[in-house]
Tab-separated table of C-alpha atoms in Angstrom:
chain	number	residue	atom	x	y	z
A	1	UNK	CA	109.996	50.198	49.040
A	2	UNK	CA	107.899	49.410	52.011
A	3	UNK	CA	104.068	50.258	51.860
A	4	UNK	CA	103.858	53.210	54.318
A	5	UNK	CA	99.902	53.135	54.500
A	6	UNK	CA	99.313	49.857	54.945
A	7	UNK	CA	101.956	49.786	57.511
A	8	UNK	CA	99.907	51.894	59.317
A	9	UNK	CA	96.959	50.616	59.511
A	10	UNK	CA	98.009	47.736	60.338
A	11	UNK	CA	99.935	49.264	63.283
A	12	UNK	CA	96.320	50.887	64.283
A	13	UNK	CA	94.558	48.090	63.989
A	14	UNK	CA	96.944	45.392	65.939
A	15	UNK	CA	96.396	48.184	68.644
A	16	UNK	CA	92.712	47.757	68.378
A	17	UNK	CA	93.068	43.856	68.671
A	18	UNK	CA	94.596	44.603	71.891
A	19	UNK	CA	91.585	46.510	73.220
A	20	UNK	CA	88.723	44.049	74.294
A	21	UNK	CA	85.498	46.501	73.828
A	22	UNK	CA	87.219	47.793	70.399
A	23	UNK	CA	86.327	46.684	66.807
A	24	UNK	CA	88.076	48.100	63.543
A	25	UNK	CA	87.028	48.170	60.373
A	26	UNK	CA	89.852	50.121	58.606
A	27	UNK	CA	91.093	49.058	55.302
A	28	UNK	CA	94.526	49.483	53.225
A	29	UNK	CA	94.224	51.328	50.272
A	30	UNK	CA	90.836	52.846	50.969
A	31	UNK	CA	89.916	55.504	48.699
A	32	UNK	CA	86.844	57.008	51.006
A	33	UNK	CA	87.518	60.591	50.891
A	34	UNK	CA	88.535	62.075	54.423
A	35	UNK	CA	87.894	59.013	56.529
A	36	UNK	CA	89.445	55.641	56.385
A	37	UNK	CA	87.122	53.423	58.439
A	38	UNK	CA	85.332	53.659	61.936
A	39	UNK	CA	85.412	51.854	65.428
A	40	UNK	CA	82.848	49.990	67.180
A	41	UNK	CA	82.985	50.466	70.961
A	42	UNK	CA	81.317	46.964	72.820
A	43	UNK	CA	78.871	47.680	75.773
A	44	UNK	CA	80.546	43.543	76.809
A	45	UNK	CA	84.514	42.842	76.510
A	46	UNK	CA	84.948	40.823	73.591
A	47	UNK	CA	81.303	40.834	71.988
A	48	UNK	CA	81.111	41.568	69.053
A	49	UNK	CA	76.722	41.184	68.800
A	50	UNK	CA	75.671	44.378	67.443
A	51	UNK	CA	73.145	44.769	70.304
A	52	UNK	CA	76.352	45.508	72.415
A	53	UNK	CA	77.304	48.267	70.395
A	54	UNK	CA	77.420	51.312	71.857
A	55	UNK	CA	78.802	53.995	69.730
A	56	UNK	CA	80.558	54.345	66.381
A	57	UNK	CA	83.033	57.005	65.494
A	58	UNK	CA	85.426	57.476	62.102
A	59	UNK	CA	88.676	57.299	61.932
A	60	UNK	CA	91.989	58.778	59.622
A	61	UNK	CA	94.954	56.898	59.406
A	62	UNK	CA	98.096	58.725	58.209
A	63	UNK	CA	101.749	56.929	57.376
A	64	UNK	CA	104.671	58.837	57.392
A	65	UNK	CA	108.401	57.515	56.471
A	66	UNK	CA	110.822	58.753	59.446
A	67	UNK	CA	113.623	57.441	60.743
A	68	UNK	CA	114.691	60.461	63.508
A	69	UNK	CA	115.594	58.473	66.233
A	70	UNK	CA	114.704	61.660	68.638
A	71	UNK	CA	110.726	61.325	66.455
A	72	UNK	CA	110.513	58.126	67.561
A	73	UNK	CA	111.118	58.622	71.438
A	74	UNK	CA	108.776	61.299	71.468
A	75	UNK	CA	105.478	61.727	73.469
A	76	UNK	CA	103.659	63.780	71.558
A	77	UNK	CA	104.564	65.164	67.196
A	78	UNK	CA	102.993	68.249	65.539
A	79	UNK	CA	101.319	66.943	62.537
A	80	UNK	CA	99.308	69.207	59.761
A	81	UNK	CA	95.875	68.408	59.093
A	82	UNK	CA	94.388	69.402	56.121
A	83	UNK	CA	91.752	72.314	56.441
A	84	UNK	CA	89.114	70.104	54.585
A	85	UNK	CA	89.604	67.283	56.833
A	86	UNK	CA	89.314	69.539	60.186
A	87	UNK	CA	86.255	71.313	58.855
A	88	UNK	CA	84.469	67.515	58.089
A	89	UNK	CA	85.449	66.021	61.207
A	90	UNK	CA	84.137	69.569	63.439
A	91	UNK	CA	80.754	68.945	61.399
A	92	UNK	CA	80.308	65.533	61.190
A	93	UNK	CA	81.188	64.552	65.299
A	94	UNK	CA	84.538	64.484	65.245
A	95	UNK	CA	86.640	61.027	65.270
A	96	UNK	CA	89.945	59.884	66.360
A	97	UNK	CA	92.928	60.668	64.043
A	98	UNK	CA	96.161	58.241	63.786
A	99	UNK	CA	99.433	58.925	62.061
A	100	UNK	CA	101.860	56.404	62.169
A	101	UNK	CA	105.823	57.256	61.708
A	102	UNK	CA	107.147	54.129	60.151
A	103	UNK	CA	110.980	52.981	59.817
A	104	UNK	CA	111.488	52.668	55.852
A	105	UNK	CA	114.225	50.460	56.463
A	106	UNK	CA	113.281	48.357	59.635
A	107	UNK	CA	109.805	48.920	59.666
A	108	UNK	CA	109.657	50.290	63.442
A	109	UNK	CA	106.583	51.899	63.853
A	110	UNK	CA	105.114	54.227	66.646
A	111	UNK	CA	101.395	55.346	66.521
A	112	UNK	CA	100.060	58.735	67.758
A	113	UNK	CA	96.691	59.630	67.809
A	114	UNK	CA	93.925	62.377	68.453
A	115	UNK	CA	90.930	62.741	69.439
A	116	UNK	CA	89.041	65.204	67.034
A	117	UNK	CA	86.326	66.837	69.524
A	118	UNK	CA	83.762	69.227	67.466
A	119	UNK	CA	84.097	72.743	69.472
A	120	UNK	CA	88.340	72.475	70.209
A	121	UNK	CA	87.987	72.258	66.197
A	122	UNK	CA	85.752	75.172	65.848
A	123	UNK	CA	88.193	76.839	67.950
A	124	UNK	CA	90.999	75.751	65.891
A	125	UNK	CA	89.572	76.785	62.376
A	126	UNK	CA	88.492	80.493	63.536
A	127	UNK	CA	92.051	81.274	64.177
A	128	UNK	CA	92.938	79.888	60.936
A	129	UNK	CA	94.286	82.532	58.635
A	130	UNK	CA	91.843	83.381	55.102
A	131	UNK	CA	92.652	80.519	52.921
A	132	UNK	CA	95.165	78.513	55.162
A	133	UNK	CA	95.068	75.104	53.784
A	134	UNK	CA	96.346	73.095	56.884
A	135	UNK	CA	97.084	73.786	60.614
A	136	UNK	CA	99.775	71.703	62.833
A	137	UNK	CA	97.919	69.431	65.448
A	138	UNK	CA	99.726	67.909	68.412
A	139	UNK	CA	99.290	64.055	68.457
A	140	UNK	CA	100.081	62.336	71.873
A	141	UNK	CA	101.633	58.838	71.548
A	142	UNK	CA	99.442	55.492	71.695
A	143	UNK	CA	100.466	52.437	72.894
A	144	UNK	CA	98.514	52.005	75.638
A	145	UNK	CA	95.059	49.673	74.564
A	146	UNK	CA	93.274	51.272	77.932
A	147	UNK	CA	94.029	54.656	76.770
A	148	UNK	CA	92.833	54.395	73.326
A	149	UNK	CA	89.485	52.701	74.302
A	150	UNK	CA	89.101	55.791	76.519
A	151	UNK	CA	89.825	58.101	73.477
A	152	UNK	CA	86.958	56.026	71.680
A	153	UNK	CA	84.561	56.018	74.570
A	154	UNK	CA	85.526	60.311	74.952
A	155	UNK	CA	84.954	60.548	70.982
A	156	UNK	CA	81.878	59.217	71.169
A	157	UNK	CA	80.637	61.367	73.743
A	158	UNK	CA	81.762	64.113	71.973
A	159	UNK	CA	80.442	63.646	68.604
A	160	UNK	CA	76.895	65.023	69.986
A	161	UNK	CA	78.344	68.622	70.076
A	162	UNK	CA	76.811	70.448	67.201
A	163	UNK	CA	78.992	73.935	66.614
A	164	UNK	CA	75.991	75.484	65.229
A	165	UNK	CA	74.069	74.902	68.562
A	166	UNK	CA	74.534	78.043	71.028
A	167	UNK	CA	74.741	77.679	74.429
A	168	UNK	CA	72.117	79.231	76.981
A	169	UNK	CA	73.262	80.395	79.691
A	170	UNK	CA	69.897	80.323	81.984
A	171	UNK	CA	70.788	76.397	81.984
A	172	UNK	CA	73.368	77.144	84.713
A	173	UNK	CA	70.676	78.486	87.019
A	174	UNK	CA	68.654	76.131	89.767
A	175	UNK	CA	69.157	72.531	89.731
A	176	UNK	CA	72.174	72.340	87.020
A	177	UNK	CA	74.615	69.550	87.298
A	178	UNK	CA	77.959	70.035	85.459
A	179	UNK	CA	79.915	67.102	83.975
A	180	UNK	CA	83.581	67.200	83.032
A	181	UNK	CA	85.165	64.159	80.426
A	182	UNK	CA	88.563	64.482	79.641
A	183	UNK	CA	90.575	61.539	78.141
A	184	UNK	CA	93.058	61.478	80.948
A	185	UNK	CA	91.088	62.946	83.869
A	186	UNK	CA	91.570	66.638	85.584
A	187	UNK	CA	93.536	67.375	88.571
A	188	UNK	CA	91.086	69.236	90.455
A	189	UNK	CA	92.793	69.071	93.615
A	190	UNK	CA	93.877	72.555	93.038
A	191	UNK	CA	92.426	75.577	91.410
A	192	UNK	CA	92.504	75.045	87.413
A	193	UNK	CA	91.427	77.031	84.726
A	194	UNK	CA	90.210	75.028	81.462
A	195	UNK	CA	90.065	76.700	78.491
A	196	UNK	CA	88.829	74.440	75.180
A	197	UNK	CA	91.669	76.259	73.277
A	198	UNK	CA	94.474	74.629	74.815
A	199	UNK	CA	92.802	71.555	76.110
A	200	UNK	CA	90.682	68.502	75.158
A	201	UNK	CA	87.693	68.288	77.415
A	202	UNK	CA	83.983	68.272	77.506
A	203	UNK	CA	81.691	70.224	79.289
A	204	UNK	CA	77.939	68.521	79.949
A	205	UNK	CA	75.360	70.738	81.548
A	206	UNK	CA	72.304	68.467	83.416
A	207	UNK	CA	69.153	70.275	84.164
A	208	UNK	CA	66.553	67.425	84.863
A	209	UNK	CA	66.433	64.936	81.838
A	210	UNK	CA	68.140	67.604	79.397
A	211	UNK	CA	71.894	66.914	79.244
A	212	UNK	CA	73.385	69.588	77.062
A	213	UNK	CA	77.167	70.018	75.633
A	214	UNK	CA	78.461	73.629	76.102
A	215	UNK	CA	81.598	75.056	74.730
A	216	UNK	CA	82.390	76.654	77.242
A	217	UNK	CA	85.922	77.564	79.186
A	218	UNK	CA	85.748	77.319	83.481
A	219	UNK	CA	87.778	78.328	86.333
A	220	UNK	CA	87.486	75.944	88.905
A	221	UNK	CA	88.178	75.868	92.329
A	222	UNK	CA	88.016	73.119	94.637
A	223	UNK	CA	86.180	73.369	98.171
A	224	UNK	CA	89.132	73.720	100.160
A	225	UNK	CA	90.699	76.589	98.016
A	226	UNK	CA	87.208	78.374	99.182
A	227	UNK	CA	87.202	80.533	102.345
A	228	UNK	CA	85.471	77.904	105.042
A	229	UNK	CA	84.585	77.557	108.986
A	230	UNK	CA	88.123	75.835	110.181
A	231	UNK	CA	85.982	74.138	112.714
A	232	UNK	CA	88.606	74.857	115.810
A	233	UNK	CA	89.751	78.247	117.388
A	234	UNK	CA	92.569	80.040	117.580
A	235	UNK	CA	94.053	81.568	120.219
A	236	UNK	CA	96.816	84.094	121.299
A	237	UNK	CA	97.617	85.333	125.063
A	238	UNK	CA	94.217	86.060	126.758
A	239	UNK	CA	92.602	86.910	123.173
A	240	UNK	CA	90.655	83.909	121.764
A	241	UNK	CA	88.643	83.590	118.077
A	242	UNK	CA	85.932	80.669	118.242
A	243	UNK	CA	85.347	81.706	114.307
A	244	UNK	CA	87.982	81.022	111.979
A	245	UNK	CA	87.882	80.865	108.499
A	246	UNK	CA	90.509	79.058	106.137
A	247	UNK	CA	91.549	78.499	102.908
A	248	UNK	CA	94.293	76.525	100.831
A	249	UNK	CA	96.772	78.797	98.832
A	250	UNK	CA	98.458	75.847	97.502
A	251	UNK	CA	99.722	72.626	98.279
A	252	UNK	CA	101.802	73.448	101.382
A	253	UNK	CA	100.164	77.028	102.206
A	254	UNK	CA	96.775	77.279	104.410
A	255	UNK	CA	95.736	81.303	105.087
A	256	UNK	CA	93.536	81.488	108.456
A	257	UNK	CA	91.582	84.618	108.709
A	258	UNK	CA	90.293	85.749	112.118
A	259	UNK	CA	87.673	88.394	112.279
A	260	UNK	CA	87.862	91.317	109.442
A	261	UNK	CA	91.247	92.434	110.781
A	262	UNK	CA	94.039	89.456	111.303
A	263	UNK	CA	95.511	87.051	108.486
A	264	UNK	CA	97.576	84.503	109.614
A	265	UNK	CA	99.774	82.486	106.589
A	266	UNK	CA	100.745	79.128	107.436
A	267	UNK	CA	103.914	77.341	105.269
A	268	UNK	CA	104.381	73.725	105.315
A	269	UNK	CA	102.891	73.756	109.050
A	270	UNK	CA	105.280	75.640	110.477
A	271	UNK	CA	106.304	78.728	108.720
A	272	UNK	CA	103.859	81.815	110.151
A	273	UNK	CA	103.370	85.251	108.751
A	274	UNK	CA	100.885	87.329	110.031
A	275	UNK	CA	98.935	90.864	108.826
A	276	UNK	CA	96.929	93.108	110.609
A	277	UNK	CA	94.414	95.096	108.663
A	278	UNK	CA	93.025	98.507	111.090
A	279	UNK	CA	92.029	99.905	107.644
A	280	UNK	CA	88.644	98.010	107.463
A	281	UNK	CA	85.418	98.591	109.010
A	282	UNK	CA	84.591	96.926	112.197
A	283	UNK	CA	82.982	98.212	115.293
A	284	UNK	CA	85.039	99.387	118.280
A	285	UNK	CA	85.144	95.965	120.235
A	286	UNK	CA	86.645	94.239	117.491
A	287	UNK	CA	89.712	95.946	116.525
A	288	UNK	CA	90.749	96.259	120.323
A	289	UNK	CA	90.552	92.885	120.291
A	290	UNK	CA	92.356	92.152	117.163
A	291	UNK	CA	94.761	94.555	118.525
A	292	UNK	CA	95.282	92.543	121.757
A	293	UNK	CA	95.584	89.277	119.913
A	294	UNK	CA	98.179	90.958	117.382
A	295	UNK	CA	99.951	92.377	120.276
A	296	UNK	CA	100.590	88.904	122.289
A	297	UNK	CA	101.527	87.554	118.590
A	298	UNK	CA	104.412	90.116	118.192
A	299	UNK	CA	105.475	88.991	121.940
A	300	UNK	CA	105.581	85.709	120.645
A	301	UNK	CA	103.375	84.579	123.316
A	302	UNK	CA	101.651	80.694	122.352
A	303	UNK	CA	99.519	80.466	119.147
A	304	UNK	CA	97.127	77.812	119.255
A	305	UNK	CA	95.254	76.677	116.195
A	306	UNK	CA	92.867	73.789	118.135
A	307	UNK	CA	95.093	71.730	120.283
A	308	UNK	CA	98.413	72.392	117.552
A	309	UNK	CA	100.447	74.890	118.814
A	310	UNK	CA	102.865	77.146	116.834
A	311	UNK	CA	105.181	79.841	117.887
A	312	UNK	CA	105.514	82.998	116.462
A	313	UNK	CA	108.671	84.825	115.750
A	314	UNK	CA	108.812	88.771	117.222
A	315	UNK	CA	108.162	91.945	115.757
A	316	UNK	CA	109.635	94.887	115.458
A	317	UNK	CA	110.531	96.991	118.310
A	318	UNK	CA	109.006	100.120	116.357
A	319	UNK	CA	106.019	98.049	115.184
A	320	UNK	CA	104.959	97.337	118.710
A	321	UNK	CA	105.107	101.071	119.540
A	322	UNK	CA	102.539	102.365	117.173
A	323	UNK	CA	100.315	99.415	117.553
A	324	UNK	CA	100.363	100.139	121.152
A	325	UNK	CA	99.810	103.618	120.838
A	326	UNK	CA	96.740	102.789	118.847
A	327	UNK	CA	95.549	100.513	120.923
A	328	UNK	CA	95.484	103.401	123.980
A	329	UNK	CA	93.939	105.392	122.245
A	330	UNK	CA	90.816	103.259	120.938
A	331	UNK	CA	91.215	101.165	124.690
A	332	UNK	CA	90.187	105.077	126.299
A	333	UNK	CA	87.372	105.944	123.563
A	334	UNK	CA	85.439	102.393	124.877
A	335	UNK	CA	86.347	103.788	128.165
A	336	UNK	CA	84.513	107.028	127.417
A	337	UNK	CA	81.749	105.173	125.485
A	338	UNK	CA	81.196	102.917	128.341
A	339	UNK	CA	80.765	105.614	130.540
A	340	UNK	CA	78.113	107.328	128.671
A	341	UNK	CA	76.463	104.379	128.262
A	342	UNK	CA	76.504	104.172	124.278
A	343	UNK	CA	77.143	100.978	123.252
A	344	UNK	CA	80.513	100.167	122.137
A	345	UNK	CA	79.467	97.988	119.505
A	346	UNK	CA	78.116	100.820	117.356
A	347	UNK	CA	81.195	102.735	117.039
A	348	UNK	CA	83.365	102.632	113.983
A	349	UNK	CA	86.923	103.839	114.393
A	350	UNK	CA	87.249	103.943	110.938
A	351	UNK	CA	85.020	106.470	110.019
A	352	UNK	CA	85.674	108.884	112.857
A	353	UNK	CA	87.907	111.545	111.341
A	354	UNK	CA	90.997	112.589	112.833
A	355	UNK	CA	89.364	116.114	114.308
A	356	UNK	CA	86.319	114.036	115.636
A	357	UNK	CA	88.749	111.863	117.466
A	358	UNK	CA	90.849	114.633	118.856
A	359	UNK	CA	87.542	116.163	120.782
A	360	UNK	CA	87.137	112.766	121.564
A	361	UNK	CA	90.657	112.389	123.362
A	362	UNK	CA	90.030	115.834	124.825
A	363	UNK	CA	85.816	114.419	126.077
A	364	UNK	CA	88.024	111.661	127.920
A	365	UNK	CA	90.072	113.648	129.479
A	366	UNK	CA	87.391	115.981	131.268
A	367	UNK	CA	85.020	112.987	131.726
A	368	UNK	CA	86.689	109.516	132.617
A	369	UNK	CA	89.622	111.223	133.943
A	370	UNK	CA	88.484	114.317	135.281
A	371	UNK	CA	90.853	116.721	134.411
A	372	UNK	CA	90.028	120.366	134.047
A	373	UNK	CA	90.826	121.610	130.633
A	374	UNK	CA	90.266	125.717	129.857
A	375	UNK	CA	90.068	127.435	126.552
A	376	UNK	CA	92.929	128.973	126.888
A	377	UNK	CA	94.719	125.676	126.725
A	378	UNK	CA	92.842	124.651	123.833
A	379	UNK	CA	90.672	122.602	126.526
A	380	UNK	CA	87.659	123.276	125.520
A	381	UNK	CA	85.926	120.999	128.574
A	382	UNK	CA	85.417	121.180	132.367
A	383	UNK	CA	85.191	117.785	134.236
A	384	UNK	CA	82.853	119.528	137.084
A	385	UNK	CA	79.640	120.857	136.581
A	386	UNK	CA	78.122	123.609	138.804
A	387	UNK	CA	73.966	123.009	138.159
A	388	UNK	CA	71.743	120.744	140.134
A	389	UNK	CA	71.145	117.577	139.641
A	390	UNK	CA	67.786	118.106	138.363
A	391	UNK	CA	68.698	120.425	135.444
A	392	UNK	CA	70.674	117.472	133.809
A	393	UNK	CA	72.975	119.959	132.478
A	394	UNK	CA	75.483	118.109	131.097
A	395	UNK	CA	76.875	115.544	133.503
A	396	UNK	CA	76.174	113.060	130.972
A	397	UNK	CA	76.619	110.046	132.923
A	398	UNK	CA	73.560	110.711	134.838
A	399	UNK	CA	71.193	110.928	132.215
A	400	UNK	CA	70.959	108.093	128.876
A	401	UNK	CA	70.090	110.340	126.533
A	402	UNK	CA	70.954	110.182	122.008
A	403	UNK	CA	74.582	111.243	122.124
A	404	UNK	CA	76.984	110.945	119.783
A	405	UNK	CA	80.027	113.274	120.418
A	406	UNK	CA	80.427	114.741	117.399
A	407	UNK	CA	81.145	118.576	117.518
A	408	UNK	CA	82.607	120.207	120.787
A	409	UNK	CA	82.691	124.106	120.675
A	410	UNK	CA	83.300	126.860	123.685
A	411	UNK	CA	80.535	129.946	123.189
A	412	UNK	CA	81.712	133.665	124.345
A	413	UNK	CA	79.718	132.817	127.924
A	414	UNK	CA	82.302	130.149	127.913
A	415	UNK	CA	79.656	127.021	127.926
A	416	UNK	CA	80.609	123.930	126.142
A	417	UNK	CA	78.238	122.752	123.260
A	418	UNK	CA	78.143	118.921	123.033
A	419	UNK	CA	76.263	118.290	119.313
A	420	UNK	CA	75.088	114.726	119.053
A	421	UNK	CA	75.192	113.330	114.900
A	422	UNK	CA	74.574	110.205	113.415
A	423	UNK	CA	77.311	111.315	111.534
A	424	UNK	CA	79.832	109.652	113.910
A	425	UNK	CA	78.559	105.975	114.532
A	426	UNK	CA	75.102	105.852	114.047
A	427	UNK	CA	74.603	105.348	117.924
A	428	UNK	CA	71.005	105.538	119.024
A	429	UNK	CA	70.294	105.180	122.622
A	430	UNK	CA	66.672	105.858	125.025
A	431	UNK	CA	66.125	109.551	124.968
A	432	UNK	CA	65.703	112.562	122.906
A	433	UNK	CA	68.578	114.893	124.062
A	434	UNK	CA	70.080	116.353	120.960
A	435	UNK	CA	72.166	119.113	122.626
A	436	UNK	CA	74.103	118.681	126.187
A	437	UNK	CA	75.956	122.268	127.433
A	438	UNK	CA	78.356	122.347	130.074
A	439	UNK	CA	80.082	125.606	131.701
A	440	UNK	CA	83.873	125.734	131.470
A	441	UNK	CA	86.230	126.947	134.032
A	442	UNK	CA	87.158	130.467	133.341
């Protein structure tokens, strides 16, 4: 009957000759209750002065008899850990566990191992059931001397967490540094969430010469994930953005956002879908010209992104209809603004509603293009005006005055009634005016 225990410590510790900054002092048959020994981690590779010793943390060895073949190619075994032993480990620093599955009949032996970190096993033990004596930990295999020194050097770290410490929050404000350990390192090319329930990590807060463990779960996501300045502009037909802001979706997906309004989604370089957002809200200028550059992108007219240059594929026939109907229709209100002199800049289509826009239409129609409009028509305007110049009655090019078309009625004398409102855009221009009248053609 082989010895199963001293099999495996002897397993452990041949592994620990094989790591140069290692020393262990773990004995067969020791009858130390919970722990089985400790390692010594050397500040120099093969010292072994005890002025080079940097940290010491305990250890548990564990034999079990197996002889599944499928056991023994495996990276990684559940294995259940007593309560007791979870709860001494989470108060006492932690420490590195080992169990061993040893061949009874040809002695083949594969070691797996884990690192016990303080707060993962405060985690663990709250979801324990009332009275559960022993929960299933995953062990990862160990073979590799480089990797168990770092499991030592991690343990170590770790064994400074105290679960009855709380965490203050306050030390994330100002100057705070944060430091991540793992065993294995953190792929934080891409957005990752940690979370100290499913993984083995450590979280180090820095705040001057206070260095503080947290437990603590974090979302992280890298710099190029953020939204950024792309640092070149893009450019479709005559419509050109020198600001562009981009992001990484993933690995082969880059989203390139121009203005408030356009969203361009690039796939592996090539691939392009586009979106054009009227819905938000941006002055006048600005959605003409994202209209414009959306336009020449559903003609498939050359996107440039810098010097690269991509071509888009076309849009629907219907699509291009209402977006040029649209585009009319805002393209004659700057027409109209222009020519009263209010600055297009301060207009937001967005919050003109749909009756505002229709006196509007009918405002442009009178004014920019001088048609004569009655009330019987539903007009409502004249283009002409029959007073001298000097009674600035209403020709409201000639005078700059506070306007803001907002309400457009037709009295019984048939005059029109021009009412100016902040209402509309929050245009303020040079003069006091707050009511323009204009006679209609009877």
């Amino acid at each position: 009957m082989r010895d199963i225990e001293g099999s495996a410590v002897r397993a452990v510790q041949h592994l620990l000759d094989s790591c140069s900054q290692l020393r262990g002092e773990i004995k067969e048959g020791d009858r130390t209750p919970i722990t089985d020994g400790f390692i010594d981690r050397y500040r120099v590779a093969g010292s072994s002065k005890r002025s080079d010793i940097i940290g010491r943390v305990a250890v548990q060895v564990k034999g079990k008899s197996h002889q599944n073949k499928k056991r023994f190619a495996a990276k990684s075994i559940p294995y259940p850990i007593e309560t007791e032993v979870l709860q001494f480990f989470r108060d006492n620093g932690g420490g590195v566990y080992f169990c061993v599955l040893v061949h009874p009949e040809t002695g083949q032996e594969r070691v797996f191992a884990r690192t016990l970190i303080p707060y993962v096993l405060n985690r663990m033990i709250n979801k324990m059931s009332p009275g559960q004596k022993s929960l299933s930990v995953k062990l990862d295999v160990c073979e590799d001397p480089a990797r168990l020194d770092r499991m030592v050097a991690f343990a170590f770290e770790t064994s400074k967490q105290d679960v009855r410490q709380g965490f203050d929050p306050s030390l994330l404000h100002g100057d705070a540094e944060i430091e991540i350990m793992s065993i294995d390192g953190l792929d934080l090319s891409r957005p990752a969430t940690l979370s100290l329930d499913t993984q083995d990590y450590a979280v180090i807060i820095r705040s001057g010469d206070l260095r503080v463990h947290a437990d603590i779960d974090l979302s992280i996501v890298p710099a190029s994930y953020v939204e950024h300045e792309a640092g070149f502009a893009v450019s479709c037909g005559d419509v050109r953005y020198d600001t562009v802001y981009a992001r990484k979706i993933d690995d082969t997906t880059v989203q390139i956002r121009l203005g408030e309004h356009i969203m361009l989604t690039i796939e592996n370089g090539k691939r392009l879908s586009s979106e054009l957002d009227l819905a938000t809200s941006d002055t006048l200028p600005e959605l003409i010209k994202a209209m414009h550059f959306f336009t020449a992108l559903a003609n498939r007219e050359k996107l440039w992104f810098g010097t690269e240059q991509l071509r888009p594929e076309s849009a629907e026939s219907s699509f291009l209809d209402g977006l040029s109907d649209l585009l009319e229709r805002y393209t004659s209100l700057a027409e109209l603004f222009a020519l009263l002199e209010v600055d297009a800049h301060l207009i937001y289509p967005t919050k003109i509603t749909p009756a505002q826009m229709n006196r509007l239409g009918l405002a442009y129609r009178a004014i920019v293009r001088g048609e004569e409009l009655s009330t019987a028509t539903g007009g409502g305007i004249a283009g002409t005006c029959q007073q001298s110049d000097s009674q600035h009655c209403g020709c409201w090019h000639r005078k700059r005055c506070h306007l803001l078309v907002h309400e457009i009625s037709v009295d019984s004398y048939g005059w029109i009634h021009a009412r100016t409102s902040s209402a509309l855009a929050g245009a303020v221009l040079s003069a006091d005016v707050q009511c323009l009248t204009m006679p209609t053609t009877r």
